Amino acid sequence: MSLSTLVAIAVFALLVFWAVGAYNRLVRHKNIIANAFGQIDVQLKRRYDLIPNLVEAAKKYLQHEQSTLEAVMLARNQARSASDAVRSRPANAGAVTALAAAEQSLEGSLGRLFAVAEAYPELKADQTIRELSEELTSTENKVGFARQAYNDAVLDYNNAQGQFPAVLIARTFGFAPSAMLRATENAAERQAVRIQM
């Protein structure tokens, strides 16, 4: 064998080792995203399980606010469906975006429920409602921390799959960028709330 053949074999072997390493790094990052979403999913399931109990406890006080209670349950069911879709594809940007929109709708519905509940002192005084509200608040905090970990994992993955020369492997094997979970979707939602007196 000539020296040029040995050099060509060595260069080819190095390229193969590099490609395998780049591919494995991308797979590891996708698995980290899946794990991070798994942590969110645990907290979302807990929240989805708490909401029907909260609605049921509020029903006896808010019988004439049936549309508010139904909106909460509808939003909860839509968010749960979106969460199930992301669970099967945690790095899929479209599924993550749909989940963020569904979660935003659920948070809005819950906010309206709590706003209505403020007008009913007997509802606010109910021990079950207070306990469920505290559990929901605690769960929301945990979801927030889990979302941060998820977004960190997505950032690492997007950086890894978008940098040259790893982008060549990413494009070859279909490693598309993933979407981060956002608290708001448009500029109007980011505006500060103005209180008028």
PDB file of N, CA and C in Angstrom, residues 9-58:
ATOM      1  N   ILE A   9      -7.156   6.394   3.734  1.00  0.00           N
ATOM      2  CA  ILE A   9      -7.886   5.512   4.654  1.00  0.00           C
ATOM      3  C   ILE A   9      -7.976   6.164   6.033  1.00  0.00           C
ATOM      4  N   ALA A  10      -6.894   6.764   6.491  1.00  0.00           N
ATOM      5  CA  ALA A  10      -6.882   7.425   7.800  1.00  0.00           C
ATOM      6  C   ALA A  10      -7.851   8.603   7.828  1.00  0.00           C
ATOM      7  N   VAL A  11      -7.853   9.410   6.770  1.00  0.00           N
ATOM      8  CA  VAL A  11      -8.765  10.559   6.702  1.00  0.00           C
ATOM      9  C   VAL A  11     -10.219  10.074   6.674  1.00  0.00           C
ATOM     10  N   PHE A  12     -10.476   9.036   5.886  1.00  0.00           N
ATOM     11  CA  PHE A  12     -11.826   8.475   5.824  1.00  0.00           C
ATOM     12  C   PHE A  12     -12.257   7.955   7.187  1.00  0.00           C
ATOM     13  N   ALA A  13     -11.370   7.234   7.871  1.00  0.00           N
ATOM     14  CA  ALA A  13     -11.688   6.708   9.202  1.00  0.00           C
ATOM     15  C   ALA A  13     -11.981   7.844  10.184  1.00  0.00           C
ATOM     16  N   LEU A  14     -11.180   8.915  10.122  1.00  0.00           N
ATOM     17  CA  LEU A  14     -11.431  10.072  10.999  1.00  0.00           C
ATOM     18  C   LEU A  14     -12.791  10.703  10.709  1.00  0.00           C
ATOM     19  N   LEU A  15     -13.136  10.829   9.431  1.00  0.00           N
ATOM     20  CA  LEU A  15     -14.437  11.386   9.074  1.00  0.00           C
ATOM     21  C   LEU A  15     -15.589  10.515   9.577  1.00  0.00           C
ATOM     22  N   VAL A  16     -15.418   9.198   9.458  1.00  0.00           N
ATOM     23  CA  VAL A  16     -16.455   8.280   9.946  1.00  0.00           C
ATOM     24  C   VAL A  16     -16.589   8.405  11.462  1.00  0.00           C
ATOM     25  N   PHE A  17     -15.468   8.428  12.181  1.00  0.00           N
ATOM     26  CA  PHE A  17     -15.520   8.571  13.643  1.00  0.00           C
ATOM     27  C   PHE A  17     -16.155   9.904  14.032  1.00  0.00           C
ATOM     28  N   TRP A  18     -15.809  10.970  13.318  1.00  0.00           N
ATOM     29  CA  TRP A  18     -16.394  12.270  13.621  1.00  0.00           C
ATOM     30  C   TRP A  18     -17.906  12.243  13.367  1.00  0.00           C
ATOM     31  N   ALA A  19     -18.326  11.669  12.233  1.00  0.00           N
ATOM     32  CA  ALA A  19     -19.747  11.614  11.887  1.00  0.00           C
ATOM     33  C   ALA A  19     -20.530  10.807  12.921  1.00  0.00           C
ATOM     34  N   VAL A  20     -19.978   9.681  13.349  1.00  0.00           N
ATOM     35  CA  VAL A  20     -20.638   8.860  14.361  1.00  0.00           C
ATOM     36  C   VAL A  20     -20.738   9.640  15.677  1.00  0.00           C
ATOM     37  N   GLY A  21     -19.675  10.321  16.047  1.00  0.00           N
ATOM     38  CA  GLY A  21     -19.686  11.126  17.268  1.00  0.00           C
ATOM     39  C   GLY A  21     -20.699  12.258  17.199  1.00  0.00           C
ATOM     40  N   ALA A  22     -20.761  12.955  16.065  1.00  0.00           N
ATOM     41  CA  ALA A  22     -21.724  14.054  15.896  1.00  0.00           C
ATOM     42  C   ALA A  22     -23.152  13.525  15.949  1.00  0.00           C
ATOM     43  N   TYR A  23     -23.403  12.403  15.285  1.00  0.00           N
ATOM     44  CA  TYR A  23     -24.728  11.799  15.301  1.00  0.00           C
ATOM     45  C   TYR A  23     -25.118  11.422  16.729  1.00  0.00           C
ATOM     46  N   ASN A  24     -24.207  10.786  17.450  1.00  0.00           N
ATOM     47  CA  ASN A  24     -24.496  10.364  18.823  1.00  0.00           C
ATOM     48  C   ASN A  24     -24.742  11.560  19.746  1.00  0.00           C
ATOM     49  N   ARG A  25     -24.019  12.660  19.547  1.00  0.00           N
ATOM     50  CA  ARG A  25     -24.263  13.869  20.351  1.00  0.00           C
ATOM     51  C   ARG A  25     -25.667  14.411  20.099  1.00  0.00           C
ATOM     52  N   LEU A  26     -26.074  14.421  18.838  1.00  0.00           N
ATOM     53  CA  LEU A  26     -27.413  14.909  18.507  1.00  0.00           C
ATOM     54  C   LEU A  26     -28.492  14.004  19.105  1.00  0.00           C
ATOM     55  N   VAL A  27     -28.286  12.709  19.042  1.00  0.00           N
ATOM     56  CA  VAL A  27     -29.240  11.774  19.657  1.00  0.00           C
ATOM     57  C   VAL A  27     -29.301  12.010  21.168  1.00  0.00           C
ATOM     58  N   ARG A  28     -28.145  12.203  21.791  1.00  0.00           N
ATOM     59  CA  ARG A  28     -28.116  12.458  23.236  1.00  0.00           C
ATOM     60  C   ARG A  28     -28.888  13.730  23.574  1.00  0.00           C
ATOM     61  N   HIS A  29     -28.703  14.784  22.773  1.00  0.00           N
ATOM     62  CA  HIS A  29     -29.428  16.030  23.024  1.00  0.00           C
ATOM     63  C   HIS A  29     -30.941  15.841  22.859  1.00  0.00           C
ATOM     64  N   LYS A  30     -31.364  15.080  21.861  1.00  0.00           N
ATOM     65  CA  LYS A  30     -32.796  14.817  21.693  1.00  0.00           C
ATOM     66  C   LYS A  30     -33.342  14.037  22.878  1.00  0.00           C
ATOM     67  N   ASN A  31     -32.550  13.107  23.402  1.00  0.00           N
ATOM     68  CA  ASN A  31     -32.985  12.347  24.575  1.00  0.00           C
ATOM     69  C   ASN A  31     -33.068  13.237  25.810  1.00  0.00           C
ATOM     70  N   ILE A  32     -32.182  14.194  25.915  1.00  0.00           N
ATOM     71  CA  ILE A  32     -32.231  15.139  27.036  1.00  0.00           C
ATOM     72  C   ILE A  32     -33.508  15.973  26.932  1.00  0.00           C
ATOM     73  N   ILE A  33     -33.874  16.388  25.723  1.00  0.00           N
ATOM     74  CA  ILE A  33     -35.125  17.121  25.530  1.00  0.00           C
ATOM     75  C   ILE A  33     -36.308  16.246  25.943  1.00  0.00           C
ATOM     76  N   ALA A  34     -36.308  14.990  25.530  1.00  0.00           N
ATOM     77  CA  ALA A  34     -37.396  14.075  25.898  1.00  0.00           C
ATOM     78  C   ALA A  34     -37.492  13.935  27.418  1.00  0.00           C
ATOM     79  N   ASN A  35     -36.359  13.817  28.083  1.00  0.00           N
ATOM     80  CA  ASN A  35     -36.358  13.721  29.540  1.00  0.00           C
ATOM     81  C   ASN A  35     -36.877  15.011  30.171  1.00  0.00           C
ATOM     82  N   ALA A  36     -36.443  16.151  29.654  1.00  0.00           N
ATOM     83  CA  ALA A  36     -36.895  17.433  30.192  1.00  0.00           C
ATOM     84  C   ALA A  36     -38.402  17.585  30.004  1.00  0.00           C
ATOM     85  N   PHE A  37     -38.923  17.158  28.850  1.00  0.00           N
ATOM     86  CA  PHE A  37     -40.371  17.233  28.682  1.00  0.00           C
ATOM     87  C   PHE A  37     -41.066  16.250  29.611  1.00  0.00           C
ATOM     88  N   GLY A  38     -40.447  15.118  29.854  1.00  0.00           N
ATOM     89  CA  GLY A  38     -41.022  14.157  30.799  1.00  0.00           C
ATOM     90  C   GLY A  38     -41.247  14.780  32.168  1.00  0.00           C
ATOM     91  N   GLN A  39     -40.320  15.640  32.596  1.00  0.00           N
ATOM     92  CA  GLN A  39     -40.477  16.322  33.877  1.00  0.00           C
ATOM     93  C   GLN A  39     -41.648  17.305  33.827  1.00  0.00           C
ATOM     94  N   ILE A  40     -41.798  17.997  32.701  1.00  0.00           N
ATOM     95  CA  ILE A  40     -42.943  18.893  32.537  1.00  0.00           C
ATOM     96  C   ILE A  40     -44.228  18.072  32.539  1.00  0.00           C
ATOM     97  N   ASP A  41     -44.208  16.969  31.822  1.00  0.00           N
ATOM     98  CA  ASP A  41     -45.388  16.130  31.677  1.00  0.00           C
ATOM     99  C   ASP A  41     -45.900  15.633  33.023  1.00  0.00           C
ATOM    100  N   VAL A  42     -45.002  15.283  33.923  1.00  0.00           N
ATOM    101  CA  VAL A  42     -45.400  14.830  35.260  1.00  0.00           C
ATOM    102  C   VAL A  42     -46.192  15.935  35.962  1.00  0.00           C
ATOM    103  N   GLN A  43     -45.687  17.168  35.891  1.00  0.00           N
ATOM    104  CA  GLN A  43     -46.363  18.275  36.559  1.00  0.00           C
ATOM    105  C   GLN A  43     -47.667  18.655  35.843  1.00  0.00           C
ATOM    106  N   LEU A  44     -47.658  18.583  34.513  1.00  0.00           N
ATOM    107  CA  LEU A  44     -48.889  18.890  33.782  1.00  0.00           C
ATOM    108  C   LEU A  44     -49.980  17.876  34.111  1.00  0.00           C
ATOM    109  N   LYS A  45     -49.610  16.604  34.200  1.00  0.00           N
ATOM    110  CA  LYS A  45     -50.594  15.574  34.554  1.00  0.00           C
ATOM    111  C   LYS A  45     -51.166  15.862  35.930  1.00  0.00           C
ATOM    112  N   ARG A  46     -50.295  16.250  36.845  1.00  0.00           N
ATOM    113  CA  ARG A  46     -50.763  16.580  38.195  1.00  0.00           C
ATOM    114  C   ARG A  46     -51.761  17.743  38.126  1.00  0.00           C
ATOM    115  N   ARG A  47     -51.449  18.763  37.329  1.00  0.00           N
ATOM    116  CA  ARG A  47     -52.349  19.898  37.190  1.00  0.00           C
ATOM    117  C   ARG A  47     -53.650  19.473  36.524  1.00  0.00           C
ATOM    118  N   TYR A  48     -53.550  18.684  35.458  1.00  0.00           N
ATOM    119  CA  TYR A  48     -54.759  18.238  34.767  1.00  0.00           C
ATOM    120  C   TYR A  48     -55.657  17.415  35.691  1.00  0.00           C
ATOM    121  N   ASP A  49     -55.060  16.676  36.621  1.00  0.00           N
ATOM    122  CA  ASP A  49     -55.837  15.899  37.584  1.00  0.00           C
ATOM    123  C   ASP A  49     -56.459  16.780  38.667  1.00  0.00           C
ATOM    124  N   LEU A  50     -55.824  17.885  39.005  1.00  0.00           N
ATOM    125  CA  LEU A  50     -56.357  18.790  40.028  1.00  0.00           C
ATOM    126  C   LEU A  50     -57.530  19.620  39.511  1.00  0.00           C
ATOM    127  N   ILE A  51     -57.502  19.985  38.249  1.00  0.00           N
ATOM    128  CA  ILE A  51     -58.499  20.904  37.706  1.00  0.00           C
ATOM    129  C   ILE A  51     -59.928  20.359  37.818  1.00  0.00           C
ATOM    130  N   PRO A  52     -60.201  19.102  37.452  1.00  0.00           N
ATOM    131  CA  PRO A  52     -61.588  18.625  37.614  1.00  0.00           C
ATOM    132  C   PRO A  52     -62.057  18.679  39.074  1.00  0.00           C
ATOM    133  N   ASN A  53     -61.159  18.410  40.003  1.00  0.00           N
ATOM    134  CA  ASN A  53     -61.530  18.492  41.421  1.00  0.00           C
ATOM    135  C   ASN A  53     -61.871  19.932  41.810  1.00  0.00           C
ATOM    136  N   LEU A  54     -61.099  20.870  41.317  1.00  0.00           N
ATOM    137  CA  LEU A  54     -61.360  22.282  41.596  1.00  0.00           C
ATOM    138  C   LEU A  54     -62.699  22.711  41.001  1.00  0.00           C
ATOM    139  N   VAL A  55     -62.941  22.326  39.772  1.00  0.00           N
ATOM    140  CA  VAL A  55     -64.200  22.677  39.112  1.00  0.00           C
ATOM    141  C   VAL A  55     -65.375  22.045  39.852  1.00  0.00           C
ATOM    142  N   GLU A  56     -65.230  20.799  40.228  1.00  0.00           N
ATOM    143  CA  GLU A  56     -66.308  20.113  40.941  1.00  0.00           C
ATOM    144  C   GLU A  56     -66.598  20.783  42.279  1.00  0.00           C
ATOM    145  N   ALA A  57     -65.555  21.180  42.995  1.00  0.00           N
ATOM    146  CA  ALA A  57     -65.743  21.851  44.285  1.00  0.00           C
ATOM    147  C   ALA A  57     -66.374  23.227  44.090  1.00  0.00           C
ATOM    148  N   ALA A  58     -66.065  23.894  42.993  1.00  0.00           N
ATOM    149  CA  ALA A  58     -66.607  25.232  42.748  1.00  0.00           C
ATOM    150  C   ALA A  58     -68.040  25.198  42.230  1.00  0.00           C
TER     151      ALA A  58
END
